[in-house]
XYZ file of C-alpha atoms in Angstrom:
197
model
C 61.721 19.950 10.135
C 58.830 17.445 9.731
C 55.659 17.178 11.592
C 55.201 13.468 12.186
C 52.208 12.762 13.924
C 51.337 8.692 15.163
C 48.171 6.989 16.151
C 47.982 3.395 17.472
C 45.796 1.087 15.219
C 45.503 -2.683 15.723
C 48.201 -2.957 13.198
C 50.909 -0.960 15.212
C 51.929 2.633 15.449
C 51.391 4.226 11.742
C 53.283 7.610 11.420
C 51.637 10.389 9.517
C 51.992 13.990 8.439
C 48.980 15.154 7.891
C 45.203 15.287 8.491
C 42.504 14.274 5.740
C 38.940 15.583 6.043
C 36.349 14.245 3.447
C 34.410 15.994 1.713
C 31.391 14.878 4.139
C 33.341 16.500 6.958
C 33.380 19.666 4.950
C 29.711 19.898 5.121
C 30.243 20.356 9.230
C 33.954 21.548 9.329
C 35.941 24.314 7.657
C 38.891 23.328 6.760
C 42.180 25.241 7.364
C 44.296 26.265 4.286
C 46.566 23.319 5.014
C 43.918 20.885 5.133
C 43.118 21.934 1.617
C 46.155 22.211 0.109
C 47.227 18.564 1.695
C 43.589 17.378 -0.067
C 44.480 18.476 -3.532
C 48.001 17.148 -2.936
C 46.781 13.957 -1.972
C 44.685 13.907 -5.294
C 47.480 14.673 -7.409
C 49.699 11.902 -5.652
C 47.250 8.992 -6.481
C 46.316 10.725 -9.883
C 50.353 11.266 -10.730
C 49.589 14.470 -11.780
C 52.399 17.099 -11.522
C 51.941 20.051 -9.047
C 54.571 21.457 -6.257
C 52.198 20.273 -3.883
C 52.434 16.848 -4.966
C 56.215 17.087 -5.291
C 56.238 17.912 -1.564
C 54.557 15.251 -0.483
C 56.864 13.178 -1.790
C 59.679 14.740 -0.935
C 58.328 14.776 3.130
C 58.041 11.235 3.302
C 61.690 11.173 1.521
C 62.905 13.131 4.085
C 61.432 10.947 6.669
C 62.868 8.107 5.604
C 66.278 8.841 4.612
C 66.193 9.948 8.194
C 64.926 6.506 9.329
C 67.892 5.026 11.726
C 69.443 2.156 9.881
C 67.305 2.420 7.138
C 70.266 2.447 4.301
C 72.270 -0.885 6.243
C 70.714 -3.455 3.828
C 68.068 -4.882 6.262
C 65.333 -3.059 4.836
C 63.001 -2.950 2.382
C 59.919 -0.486 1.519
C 56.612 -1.999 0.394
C 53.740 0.884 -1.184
C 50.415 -0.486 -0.940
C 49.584 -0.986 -4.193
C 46.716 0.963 -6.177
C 43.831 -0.603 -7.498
C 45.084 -1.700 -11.525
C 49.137 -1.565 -11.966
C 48.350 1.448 -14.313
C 47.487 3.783 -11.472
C 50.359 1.935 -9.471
C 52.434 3.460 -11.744
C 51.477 7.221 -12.017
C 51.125 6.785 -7.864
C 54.214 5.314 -7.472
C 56.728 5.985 -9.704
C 58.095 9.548 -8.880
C 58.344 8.680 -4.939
C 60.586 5.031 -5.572
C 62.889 6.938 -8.410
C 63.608 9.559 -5.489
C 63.488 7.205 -2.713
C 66.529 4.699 -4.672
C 68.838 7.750 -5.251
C 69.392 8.503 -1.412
C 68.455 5.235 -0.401
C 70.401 2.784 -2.384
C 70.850 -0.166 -0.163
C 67.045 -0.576 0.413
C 65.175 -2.984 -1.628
C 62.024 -1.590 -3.207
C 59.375 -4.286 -3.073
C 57.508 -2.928 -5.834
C 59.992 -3.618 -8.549
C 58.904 -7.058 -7.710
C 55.100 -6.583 -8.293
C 53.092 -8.144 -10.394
C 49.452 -7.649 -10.895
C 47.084 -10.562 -11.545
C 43.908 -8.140 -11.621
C 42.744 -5.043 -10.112
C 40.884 -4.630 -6.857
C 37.915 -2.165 -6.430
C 38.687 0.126 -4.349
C 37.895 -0.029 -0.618
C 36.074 3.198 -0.503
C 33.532 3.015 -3.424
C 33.199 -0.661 -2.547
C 29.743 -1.596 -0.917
C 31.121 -4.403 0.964
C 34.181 -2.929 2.116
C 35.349 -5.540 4.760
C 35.968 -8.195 2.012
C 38.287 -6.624 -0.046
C 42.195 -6.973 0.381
C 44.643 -4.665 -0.497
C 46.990 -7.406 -1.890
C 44.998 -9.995 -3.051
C 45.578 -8.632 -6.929
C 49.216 -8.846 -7.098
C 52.217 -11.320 -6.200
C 55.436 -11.178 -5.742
C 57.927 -12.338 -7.918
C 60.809 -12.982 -5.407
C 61.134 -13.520 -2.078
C 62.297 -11.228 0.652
C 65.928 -10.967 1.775
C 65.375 -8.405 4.412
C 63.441 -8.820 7.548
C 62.426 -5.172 8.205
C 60.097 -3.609 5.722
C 58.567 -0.158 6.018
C 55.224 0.094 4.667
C 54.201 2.935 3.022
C 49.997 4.171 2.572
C 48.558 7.661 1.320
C 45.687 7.391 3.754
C 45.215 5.401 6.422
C 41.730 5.324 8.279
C 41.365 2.177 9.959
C 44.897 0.353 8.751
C 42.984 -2.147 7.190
C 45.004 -1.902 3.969
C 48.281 -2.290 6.094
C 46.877 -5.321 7.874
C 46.534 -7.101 4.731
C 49.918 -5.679 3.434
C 51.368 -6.802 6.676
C 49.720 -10.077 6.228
C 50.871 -10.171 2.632
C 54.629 -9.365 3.545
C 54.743 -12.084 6.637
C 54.138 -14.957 4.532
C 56.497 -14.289 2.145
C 59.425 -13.490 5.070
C 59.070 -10.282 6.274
C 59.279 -10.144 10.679
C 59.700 -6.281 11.873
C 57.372 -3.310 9.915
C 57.376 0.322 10.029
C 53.854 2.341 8.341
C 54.029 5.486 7.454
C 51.400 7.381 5.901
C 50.698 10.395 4.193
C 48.111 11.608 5.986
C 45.273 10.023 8.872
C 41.686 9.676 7.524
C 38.908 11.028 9.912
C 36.130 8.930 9.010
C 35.195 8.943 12.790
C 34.648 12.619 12.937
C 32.468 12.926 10.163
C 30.083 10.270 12.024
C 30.099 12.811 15.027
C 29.405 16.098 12.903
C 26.365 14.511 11.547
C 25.218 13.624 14.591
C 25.609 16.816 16.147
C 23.931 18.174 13.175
């Protein structure tokens, strides 16, 4: 069974399965053995590099969504938040939507229809963070036949990056979302340590 965990952020309920420290937290807070291993998962997942750890990441949020109710009925669609050029897109991506289509084969996988018109710096080496969207290097290059669309992060912190997915998604069609994530950043505890420091 899956431990799905959900916080409330301004752009809806996201449901996650883990916790992600960074590594400022770790100068305050030990972190369990889970907490590590889901770090060096999480690593692997956006590098695409091959480790069981990685492979169960992706096959937990498989799980969860093949679980989904209604998900396979033809009224949905996933959407991954893309990565920052289409080349890390691709070793992020590609292992989760080839597993995801063979259970899921009535679901239509937004990212086949991606195409990349730049890369984006990333928010979190950024120095002004607030300006950057998480979809303003790519387009879409059909529109969307199904109103539902389950949105799909590795970390969220503040759901900024599935505000502007949502936003993204909207104007092209989409009406009802689902986020998941992998895992729930806390940026807002490492603030605290340091000032309990």
């Amino acid at each position: 069974m899956i431990n799905v965990k959900e916080k409330i952020y301004p752009v809806g309920t996201v449901n996650y399965f883990f916790d992600y420290y960074s590594n400022a937290c770790e100068r305050y807070y030990v972190l369990s053995s889970v907490d590590r291993r889901f770090k060096n998962a999480l690593w692997k997942f956006k590098d695409g590099t091959a480790c069981p750890d990685r492979d169960r990441l992706i096959e937990i949020l498989v799980e969860y969504l093949k679980d989904m109710p209604n998900i396979n009925d033809g009224s949905w669609s996933v959407f991954c938040i893309p990565a920052s050029s289409e080349e890390k897109n691709i070793r992020r991506y590609t292992d989760l939507i080839n597993r995801l289509k063979a259970v899921l084969p009535n679901v239509c996988f937004l990212n086949d229809h991606v195409k990349f018109t730049g890369t984006k710096e990333q928010k979190h080496t950024a120095a002004n963070r607030p300006n950057i969207n998480a979809c303003s290097h790519i387009k879409l290059t059909q529109s969307i036949s199904s109103p539902n669309v389950v949105i799909i992060d590795d970390i969220v912190t503040k759901g900024e990056a599935m505000m502007d997915a949502k936003r993204f998604l909207s104007a092209k069609g989409a009406r009802n979302f689902k986020f998941v994530a992998l895992g729930k950043n806390y940026y807002a505890m490492e603030n605290q340590l340091k000032k309990c420091a």
